[in-house]
Structure formats: C-alpha cells, structure tokens
Short mmCIF file of C-alpha atoms in Angstrom, two decimals:
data_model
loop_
_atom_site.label_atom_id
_atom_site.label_comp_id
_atom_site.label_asym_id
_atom_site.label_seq_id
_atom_site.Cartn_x
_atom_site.Cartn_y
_atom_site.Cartn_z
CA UNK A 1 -32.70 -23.11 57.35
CA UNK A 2 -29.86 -20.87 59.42
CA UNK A 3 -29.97 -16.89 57.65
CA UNK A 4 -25.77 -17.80 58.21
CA UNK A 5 -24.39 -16.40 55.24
CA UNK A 6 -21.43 -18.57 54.04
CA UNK A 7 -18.13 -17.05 52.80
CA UNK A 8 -16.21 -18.51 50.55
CA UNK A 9 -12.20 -18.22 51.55
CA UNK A 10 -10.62 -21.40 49.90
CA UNK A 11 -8.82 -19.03 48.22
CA UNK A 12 -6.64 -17.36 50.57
CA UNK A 13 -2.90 -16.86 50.34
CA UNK A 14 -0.52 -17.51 53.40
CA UNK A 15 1.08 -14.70 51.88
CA UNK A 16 -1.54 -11.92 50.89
CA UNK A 17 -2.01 -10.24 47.58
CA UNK A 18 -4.47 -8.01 45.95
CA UNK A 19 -7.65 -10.46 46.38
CA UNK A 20 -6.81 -11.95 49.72
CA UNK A 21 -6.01 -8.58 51.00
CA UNK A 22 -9.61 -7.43 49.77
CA UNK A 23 -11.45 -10.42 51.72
CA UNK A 24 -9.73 -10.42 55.06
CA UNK A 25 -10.17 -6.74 55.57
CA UNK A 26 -14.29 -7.36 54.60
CA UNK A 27 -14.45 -10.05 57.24
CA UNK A 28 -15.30 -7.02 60.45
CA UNK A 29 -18.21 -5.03 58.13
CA UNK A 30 -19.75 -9.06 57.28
CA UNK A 31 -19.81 -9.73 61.41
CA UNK A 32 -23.74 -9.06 61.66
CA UNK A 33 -24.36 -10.99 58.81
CA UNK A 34 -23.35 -14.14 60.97
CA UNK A 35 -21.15 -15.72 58.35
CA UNK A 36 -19.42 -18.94 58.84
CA UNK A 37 -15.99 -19.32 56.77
CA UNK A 38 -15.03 -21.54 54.45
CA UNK A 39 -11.13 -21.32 55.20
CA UNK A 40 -7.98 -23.71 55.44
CA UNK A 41 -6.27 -20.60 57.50
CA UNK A 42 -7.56 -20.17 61.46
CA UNK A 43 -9.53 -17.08 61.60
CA UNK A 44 -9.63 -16.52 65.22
CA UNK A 45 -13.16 -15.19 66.80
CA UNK A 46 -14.79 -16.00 63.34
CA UNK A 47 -17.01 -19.33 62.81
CA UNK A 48 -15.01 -21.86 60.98
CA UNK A 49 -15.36 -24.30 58.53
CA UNK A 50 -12.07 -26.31 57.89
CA UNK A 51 -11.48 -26.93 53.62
CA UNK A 52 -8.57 -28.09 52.11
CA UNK A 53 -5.22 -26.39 52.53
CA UNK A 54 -3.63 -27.27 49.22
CA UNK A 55 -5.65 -25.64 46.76
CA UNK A 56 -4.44 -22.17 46.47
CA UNK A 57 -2.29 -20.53 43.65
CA UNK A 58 0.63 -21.05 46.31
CA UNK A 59 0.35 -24.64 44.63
CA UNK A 60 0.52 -23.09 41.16
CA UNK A 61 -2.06 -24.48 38.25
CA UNK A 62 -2.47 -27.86 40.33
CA UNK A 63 -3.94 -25.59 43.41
CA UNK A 64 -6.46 -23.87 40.37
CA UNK A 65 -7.28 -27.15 39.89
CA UNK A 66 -8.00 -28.61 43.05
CA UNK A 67 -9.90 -25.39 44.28
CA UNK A 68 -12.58 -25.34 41.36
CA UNK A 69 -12.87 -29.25 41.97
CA UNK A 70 -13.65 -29.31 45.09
CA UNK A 71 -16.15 -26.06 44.49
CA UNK A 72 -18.36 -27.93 42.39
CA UNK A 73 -18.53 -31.08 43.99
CA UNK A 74 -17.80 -30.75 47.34
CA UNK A 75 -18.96 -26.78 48.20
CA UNK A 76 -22.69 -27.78 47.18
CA UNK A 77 -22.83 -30.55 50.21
CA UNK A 78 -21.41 -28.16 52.33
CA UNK A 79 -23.72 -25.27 51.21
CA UNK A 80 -26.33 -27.66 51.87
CA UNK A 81 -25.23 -29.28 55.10
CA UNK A 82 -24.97 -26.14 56.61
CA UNK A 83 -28.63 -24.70 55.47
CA UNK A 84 -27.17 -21.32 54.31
CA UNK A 85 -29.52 -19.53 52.14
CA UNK A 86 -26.56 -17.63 50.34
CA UNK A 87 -23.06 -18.20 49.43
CA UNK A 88 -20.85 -15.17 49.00
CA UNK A 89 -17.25 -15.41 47.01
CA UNK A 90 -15.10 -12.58 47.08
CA UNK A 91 -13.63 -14.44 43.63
CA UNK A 92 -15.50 -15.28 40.86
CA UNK A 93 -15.66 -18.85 41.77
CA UNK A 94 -18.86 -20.79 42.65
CA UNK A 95 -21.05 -24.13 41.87
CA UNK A 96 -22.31 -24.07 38.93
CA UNK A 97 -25.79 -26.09 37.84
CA UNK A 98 -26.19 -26.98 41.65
CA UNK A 99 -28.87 -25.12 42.75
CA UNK A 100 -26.90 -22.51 44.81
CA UNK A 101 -27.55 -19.26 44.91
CA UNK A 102 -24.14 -17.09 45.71
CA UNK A 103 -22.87 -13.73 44.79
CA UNK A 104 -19.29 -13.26 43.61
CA UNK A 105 -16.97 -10.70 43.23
CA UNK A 106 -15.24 -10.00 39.97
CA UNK A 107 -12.01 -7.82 40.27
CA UNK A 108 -11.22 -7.97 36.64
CA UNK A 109 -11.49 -9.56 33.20
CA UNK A 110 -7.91 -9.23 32.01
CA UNK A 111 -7.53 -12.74 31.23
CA UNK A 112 -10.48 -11.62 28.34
CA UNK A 113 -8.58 -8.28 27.60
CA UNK A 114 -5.17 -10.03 26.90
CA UNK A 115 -6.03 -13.44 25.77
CA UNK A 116 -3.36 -16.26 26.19
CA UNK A 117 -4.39 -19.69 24.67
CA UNK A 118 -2.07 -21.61 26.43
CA UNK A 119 -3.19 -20.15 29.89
CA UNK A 120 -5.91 -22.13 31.53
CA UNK A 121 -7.41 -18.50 33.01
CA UNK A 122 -8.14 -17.78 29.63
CA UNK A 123 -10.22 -21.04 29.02
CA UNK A 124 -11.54 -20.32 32.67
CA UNK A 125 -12.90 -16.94 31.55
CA UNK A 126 -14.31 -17.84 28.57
CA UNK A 127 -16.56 -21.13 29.30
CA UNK A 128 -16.97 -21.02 33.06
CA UNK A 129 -17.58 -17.42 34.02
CA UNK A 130 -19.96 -16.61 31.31
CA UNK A 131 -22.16 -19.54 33.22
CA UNK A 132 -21.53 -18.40 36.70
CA UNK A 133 -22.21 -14.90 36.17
CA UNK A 134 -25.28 -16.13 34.59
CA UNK A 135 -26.54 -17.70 37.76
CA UNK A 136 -24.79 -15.14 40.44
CA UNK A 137 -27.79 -14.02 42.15
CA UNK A 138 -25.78 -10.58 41.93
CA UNK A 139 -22.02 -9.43 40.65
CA UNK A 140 -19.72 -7.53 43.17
CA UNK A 141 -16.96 -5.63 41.28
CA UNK A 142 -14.17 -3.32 42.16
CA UNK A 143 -14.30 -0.33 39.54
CA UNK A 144 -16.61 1.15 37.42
CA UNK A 145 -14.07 -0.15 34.36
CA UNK A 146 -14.47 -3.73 35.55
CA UNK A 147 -18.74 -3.01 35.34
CA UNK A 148 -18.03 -1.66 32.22
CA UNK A 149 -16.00 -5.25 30.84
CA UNK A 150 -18.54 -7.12 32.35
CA UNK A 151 -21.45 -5.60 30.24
CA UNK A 152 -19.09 -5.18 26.61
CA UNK A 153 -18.02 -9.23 27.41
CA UNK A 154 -20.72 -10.87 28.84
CA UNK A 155 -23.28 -8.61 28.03
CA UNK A 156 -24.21 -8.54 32.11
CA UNK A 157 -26.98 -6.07 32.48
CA UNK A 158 -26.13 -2.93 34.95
CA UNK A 159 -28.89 -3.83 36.95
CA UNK A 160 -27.23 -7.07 38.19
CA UNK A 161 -23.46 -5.48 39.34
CA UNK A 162 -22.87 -3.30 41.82
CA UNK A 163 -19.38 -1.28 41.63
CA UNK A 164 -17.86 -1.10 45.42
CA UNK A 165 -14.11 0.72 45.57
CA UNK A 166 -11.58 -1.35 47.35
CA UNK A 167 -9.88 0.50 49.89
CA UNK A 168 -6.43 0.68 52.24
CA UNK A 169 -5.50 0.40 56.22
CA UNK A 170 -4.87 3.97 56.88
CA UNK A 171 -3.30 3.34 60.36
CA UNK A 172 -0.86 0.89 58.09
CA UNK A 173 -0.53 2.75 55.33
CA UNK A 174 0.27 6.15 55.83
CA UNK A 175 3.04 9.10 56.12
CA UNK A 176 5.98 8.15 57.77
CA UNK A 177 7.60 11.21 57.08
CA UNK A 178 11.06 9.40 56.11
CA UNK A 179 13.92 10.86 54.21
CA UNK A 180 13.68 10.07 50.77
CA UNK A 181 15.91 7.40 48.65
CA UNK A 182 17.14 7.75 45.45
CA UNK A 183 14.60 4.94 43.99
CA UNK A 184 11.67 4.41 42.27
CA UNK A 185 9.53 2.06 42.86
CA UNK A 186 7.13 -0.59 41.31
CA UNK A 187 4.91 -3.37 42.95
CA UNK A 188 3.34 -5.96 41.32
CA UNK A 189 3.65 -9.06 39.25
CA UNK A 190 5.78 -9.39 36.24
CA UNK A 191 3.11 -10.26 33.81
CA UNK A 192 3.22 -8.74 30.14
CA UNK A 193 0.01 -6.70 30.99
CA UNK A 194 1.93 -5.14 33.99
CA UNK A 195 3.99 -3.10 30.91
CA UNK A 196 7.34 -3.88 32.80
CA UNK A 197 9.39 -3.91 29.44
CA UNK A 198 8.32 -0.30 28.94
CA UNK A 199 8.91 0.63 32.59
CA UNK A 200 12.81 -0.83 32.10
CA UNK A 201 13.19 0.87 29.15
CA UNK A 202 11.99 4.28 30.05
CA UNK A 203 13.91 3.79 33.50
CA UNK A 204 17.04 3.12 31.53
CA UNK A 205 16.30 6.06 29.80
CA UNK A 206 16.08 8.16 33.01
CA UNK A 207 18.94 6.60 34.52
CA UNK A 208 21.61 8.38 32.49
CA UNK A 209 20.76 11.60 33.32
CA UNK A 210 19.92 11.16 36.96
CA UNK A 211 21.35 8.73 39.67
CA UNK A 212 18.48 6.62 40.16
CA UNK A 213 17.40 2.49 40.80
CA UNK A 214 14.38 1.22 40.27
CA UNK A 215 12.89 -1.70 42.64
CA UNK A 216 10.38 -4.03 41.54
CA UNK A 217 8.74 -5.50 44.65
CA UNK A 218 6.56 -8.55 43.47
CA UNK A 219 7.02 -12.39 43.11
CA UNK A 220 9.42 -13.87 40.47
CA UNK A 221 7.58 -15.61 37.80
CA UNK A 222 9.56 -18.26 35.38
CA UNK A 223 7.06 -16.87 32.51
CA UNK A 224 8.32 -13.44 32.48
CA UNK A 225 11.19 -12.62 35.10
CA UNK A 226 13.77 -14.46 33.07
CA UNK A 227 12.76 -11.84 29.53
CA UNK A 228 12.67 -8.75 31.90
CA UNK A 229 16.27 -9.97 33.56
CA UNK A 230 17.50 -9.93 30.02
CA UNK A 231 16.36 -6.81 28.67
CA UNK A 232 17.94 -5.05 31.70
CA UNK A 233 21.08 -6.60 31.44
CA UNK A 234 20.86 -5.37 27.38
CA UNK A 235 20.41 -2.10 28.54
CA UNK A 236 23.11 -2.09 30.94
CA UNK A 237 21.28 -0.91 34.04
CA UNK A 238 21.54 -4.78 36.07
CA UNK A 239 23.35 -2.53 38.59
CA UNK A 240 20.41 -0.45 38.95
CA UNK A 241 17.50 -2.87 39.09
CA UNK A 242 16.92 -4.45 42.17
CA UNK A 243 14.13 -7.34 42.42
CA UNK A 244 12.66 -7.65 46.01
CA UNK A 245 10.47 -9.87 45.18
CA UNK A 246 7.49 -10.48 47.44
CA UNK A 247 7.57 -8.38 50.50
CA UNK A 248 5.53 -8.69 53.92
CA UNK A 249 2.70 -6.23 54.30
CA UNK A 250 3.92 -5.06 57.41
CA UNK A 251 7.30 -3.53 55.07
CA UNK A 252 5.55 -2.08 52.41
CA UNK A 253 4.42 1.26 54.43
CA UNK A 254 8.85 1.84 55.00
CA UNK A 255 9.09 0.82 51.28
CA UNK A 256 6.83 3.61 49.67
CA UNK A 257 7.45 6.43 52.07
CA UNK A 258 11.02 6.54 50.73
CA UNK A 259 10.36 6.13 47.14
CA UNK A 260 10.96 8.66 44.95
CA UNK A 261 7.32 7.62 43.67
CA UNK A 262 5.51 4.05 42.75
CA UNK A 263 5.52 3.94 38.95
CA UNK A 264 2.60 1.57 38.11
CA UNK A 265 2.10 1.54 34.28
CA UNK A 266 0.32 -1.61 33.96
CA UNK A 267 -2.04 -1.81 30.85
CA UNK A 268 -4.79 -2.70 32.97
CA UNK A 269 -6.03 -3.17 36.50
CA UNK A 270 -9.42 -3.53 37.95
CA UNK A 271 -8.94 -1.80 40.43
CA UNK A 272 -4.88 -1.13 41.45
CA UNK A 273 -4.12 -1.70 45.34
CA UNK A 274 -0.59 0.08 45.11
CA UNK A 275 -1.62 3.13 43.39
CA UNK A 276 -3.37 3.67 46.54
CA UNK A 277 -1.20 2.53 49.23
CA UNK A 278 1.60 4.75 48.06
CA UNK A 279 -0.98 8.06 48.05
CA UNK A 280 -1.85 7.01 51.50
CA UNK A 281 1.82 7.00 52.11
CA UNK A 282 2.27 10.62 50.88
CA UNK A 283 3.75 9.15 47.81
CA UNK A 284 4.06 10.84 44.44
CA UNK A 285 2.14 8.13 41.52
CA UNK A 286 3.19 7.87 38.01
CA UNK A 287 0.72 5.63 36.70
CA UNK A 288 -2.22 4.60 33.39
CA UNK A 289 -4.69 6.90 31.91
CA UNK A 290 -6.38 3.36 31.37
CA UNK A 291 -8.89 1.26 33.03
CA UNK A 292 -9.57 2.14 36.89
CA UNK A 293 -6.55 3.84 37.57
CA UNK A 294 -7.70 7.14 37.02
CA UNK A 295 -11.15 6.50 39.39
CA UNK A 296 -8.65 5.84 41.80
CA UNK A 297 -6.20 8.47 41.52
CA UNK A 298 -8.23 11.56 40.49
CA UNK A 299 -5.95 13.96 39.63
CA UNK A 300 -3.75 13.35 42.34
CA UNK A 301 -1.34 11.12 39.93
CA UNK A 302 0.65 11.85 37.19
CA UNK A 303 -1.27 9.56 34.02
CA UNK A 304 0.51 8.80 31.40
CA UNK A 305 -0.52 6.73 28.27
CA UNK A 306 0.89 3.48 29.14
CA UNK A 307 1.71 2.26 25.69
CA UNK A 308 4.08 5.49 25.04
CA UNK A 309 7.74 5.38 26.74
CA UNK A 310 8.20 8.43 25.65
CA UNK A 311 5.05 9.95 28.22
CA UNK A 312 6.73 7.80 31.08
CA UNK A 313 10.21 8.73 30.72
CA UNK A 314 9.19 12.40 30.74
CA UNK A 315 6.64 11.86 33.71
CA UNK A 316 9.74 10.03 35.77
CA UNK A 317 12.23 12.71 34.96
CA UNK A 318 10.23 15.50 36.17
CA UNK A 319 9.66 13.44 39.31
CA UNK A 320 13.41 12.89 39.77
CA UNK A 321 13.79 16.92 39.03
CA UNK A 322 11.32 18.58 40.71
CA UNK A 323 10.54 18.92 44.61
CA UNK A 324 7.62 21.06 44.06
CA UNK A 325 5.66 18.60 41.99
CA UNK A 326 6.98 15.98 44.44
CA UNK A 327 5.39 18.16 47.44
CA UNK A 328 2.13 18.87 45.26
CA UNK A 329 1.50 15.14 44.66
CA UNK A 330 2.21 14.05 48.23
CA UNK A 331 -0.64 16.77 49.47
CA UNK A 332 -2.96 15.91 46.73
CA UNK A 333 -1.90 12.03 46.75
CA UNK A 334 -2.60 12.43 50.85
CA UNK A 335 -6.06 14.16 50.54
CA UNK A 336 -7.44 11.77 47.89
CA UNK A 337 -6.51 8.61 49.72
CA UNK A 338 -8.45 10.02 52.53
CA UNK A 339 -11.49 9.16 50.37
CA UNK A 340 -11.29 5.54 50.31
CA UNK A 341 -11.63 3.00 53.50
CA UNK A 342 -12.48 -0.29 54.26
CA UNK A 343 -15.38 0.83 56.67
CA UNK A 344 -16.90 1.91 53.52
CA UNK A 345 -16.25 -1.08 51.39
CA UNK A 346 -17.48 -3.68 54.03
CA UNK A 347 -20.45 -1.62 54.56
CA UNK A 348 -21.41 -1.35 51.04
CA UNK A 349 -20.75 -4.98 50.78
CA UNK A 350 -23.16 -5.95 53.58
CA UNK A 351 -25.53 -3.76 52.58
CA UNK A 352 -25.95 -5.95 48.63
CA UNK A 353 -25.35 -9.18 50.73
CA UNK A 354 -28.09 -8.46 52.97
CA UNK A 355 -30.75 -8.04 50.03
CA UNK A 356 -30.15 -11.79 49.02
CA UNK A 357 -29.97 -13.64 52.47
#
C-alpha cells in the first residue's frame, strides 16, 4: 500500500467559488503529503487522476447527481486501485458503507438551518451526511459556528472536528489605493438566506438621501433573481441596481477597492470569503452579528442584526456619511485581514491529514 494520500477534486468549478477557491489554494501546504488528484481540470506539476468532467454544479442538479454516483460506485475502485490508505474531500462528499476511510470538510449546514423540501440538498443533508460524518475518520470545518451545527445537528462529538479558518491571497487581494465610487457593494448568490430582499430594501431606503448604487456581483439564479428584480423595480431604484453577475477572480481586487464598502448581510455563512477579501482590500464591511461572521471580522466590521432593516439602513448611511469611520474601518479592516492566510490553513490541514495516513 502507497502512504499517497488521495484528494478528492470532482468537484471543482471552471469558474471558482467559495469551495473551489478553498481547495485549490490547499493544494501547495498538501505537496509533502504526496497526494494524487482526483480532478477533470489539468493541475499542472500535481499527480493526476482523470474523473469525469460533467459532474459539477456547472451542470446544475444533473451534475449533483452524477458526482455522488460516481462517488459511491466508482471512487471505492479507484481508492482501491490506487492503494491509498486515506481519502481526503474538501466537501462533504465520500463512499459510504465501502470500507474507506476519508476525512471531509464541512463548510456549513445551511441546507439544515433553512430547510427547503423541494431542494434535493436538503434530503442530501438529512439522510446522507448524518452517515458520512458517522464514518469520516475525522471532520474538517471552516468556523467555530459550523463545529458548533455539527454537534447541535448531528450530535458530532468535539473530539472528532477540527475548526481550520479559511483564508485570502494577500498579494491578490489587497489595497489598491483607488479613488472611491459612489457604490456599494455585495457578492454572493441570490439565495433567500443571503437576506438580499432586506439589503434592497434598506438600500432603497439609503438611496433617497444619498446618491448611491448598489452592485450585486454573483451568478443569476431563476429561483430567486427574477423576485429580487421585482422588488427593485417596486421600489423604484432599477436605475440604481446593477447585477454583475459572476465576475473573474482576477477583477474582484478593482471591484472592492472602490466600493464604498461590501454589505454582506446574509443570515448565515460558515465561514464568509468576501467579508474577508474586501478587509484585505482596505474595505469598510457592513455585515451579520450571526454565525461566523463575527470570528472573521472581529471588530473590524460594522455588525448589524441581519433580520432588522432598520440596523442596516443606519449602518449604510453612516458609511455613505462619514470618512472617518470609512478611514477607521479600512485600518482596522487592513490589520485584521493580516491575521488570516492560506500558509496557515494548508498547514493546519496537513498537519490533521497527516495523523490518519
């Protein structure tokens, strides 16, 4: 048997969000471990295994699908072909009743939190995970908060998840020193739990007292875009919205620098990627007293209660007024982003993987 540890990367998007973004920049700190990939995207200078290329939420439900198919039927013969004593998946996606043994990452249990019963997450997290957590020789997570859901949900016992902060590219994300637009600025998805509908409604709020747009960077979803499109145009800000929709990594840095701020109100995150991208960008962050958001920020964000327009409306107009709370939450925005990096995420990470191989 090889002491190759074997990653699990069916998952990965041709164009990277939050948990894509989290594996590729693991990959350097996961070198010593000699780990051989299981990807359908070339990896240059990393050892290769070729899976499927179709089976990625870029394919929408039927990707899901494919993916967890081919994970518990055709992932074991690999596993075993290959002689790898462990299997590491930055998702929490891995055989189940197969006799692997694997540890998985879980970045959040939101699909728990805010139930949908026509969503096939929901089913996902309710049957399967319970099962595979059950049989992870160890739990990754991304936040203390996410620990915390797995132990109230699945009961998972402390002892068996280890909380590792995610982190940003601080030669990509960064200062710019720019001049400022007249914007704010929100990245994400337009799910319900990303609190959009508040966000337009305190915006429109804000908007008649000072000249301002907000832009939502993130993919348009059929689900939700269509009921956010129409509550804007009710309000009678369509003018002022602008929808980016998904933009290239290699923009973002430009994007945030000349934001007013990022205003991130989502209900819940397990971790929030943005929050920190736009303090390593000097910045200022409106964003949730909830979840992980505030073990991110510190008190280098403005936290509102997420649930209360009232709180964000106030928190975005004193942004829009103020240049000294501006320049105080770019410093302390600047300083705490300094605390996070991917050095020490991947070498956390190696340091649980290496326990089990």
């Amino acid at each position: 048997m090889t002491d190759s540890l074997l990653v699990n990367l069916s998952f990965l998007l041709a164009q990277p969000t939050g948990t894509s973004t989290y594996a590729l920049n693991l990959l350097p700190w996961l070198r010593p471990l000699n780990p051989t990939l299981l990807s359908a995207q070339p990896l240059p200078t990393y050892n290769c295994y070729s899976v499927p290329a179709n089976q990625t939420a870029e394919q929408g439900a039927k990707g899901h699908f494919l993916r967890l198919a081919w994970t518990q039927w055709q992932l074991p013969k690999i596993y075993r072909s290959l002689g790898s004593p462990l299997l590491f998946s930055p998702i929490p996606e891995a055989p189940i009743f197969l006799g692997c043994r694997y540890i998985v990452t879980v970045h959040d249990l939101i699909p728990i939190r805010f139930p949908n019963q026509r969503s096939p997450l929901t089913a996902y997290f309710r049957y399967y995970v319970p099962q595979l957590l059950a049989q992870a020789q160890h739990i990754l997570c991304n936040s203390l908060a996410t620990a915390r859901d797995l132990n109230d949900f699945f009961q998972v016992s402390a002892q068996k998840i280890t909380p590792i902060l995610l982190a940003h590219d601080s030669q990509h994300f960064t200062d710019l020193k720019l001049p400022k637009q007249n914007y704010f600025l929100y990245i994400g998805r337009h799910n319900t739990y990303k609190n959009l509908g508040r966000l337009v409604s305190a915006f429109a709020a804000v908007q008649r007292q000072f000249e301002t747009e907000l832009w939502i960077a993130g993919p348009l979803d059929r689900r939700y875009t269509p009921e956010l499109m129409a509550q804007i145009q009710e309000l009678g800000v369509t003018n002022q919205v602008k929808f980016l929709e998904y933009v290239p990594s290699n923009e973002l840095p430009k994007l945030l620098n000349q934001a007013l701020a990022l205003v991130f109100p989502s209900l819940w995150e397990g971790f929030g990627l943005p929050v920190l991208e736009a303090m390593a960008c000097g910045t200022p962050v409106i964003t949730s007293n909830l979840s992980s958001l505030p073990e991110v920020t510190g008190d280098a964000a403005l936290l509102i209660d997420p649930y209360n327009v009232a709180e964000l409306v106030d928190a975005m107009r004193a942004i829009a007024s103020d240049a000294t709370l501006r320049s105080r939450l770019r410093t302390a925005g600047l300083a705490r982003a300094s605390q996070f990096s991917w050095a020490k995420t991947g070498q956390a990470t190696n340091e649980v993987l290496k326990l089990y191989l």
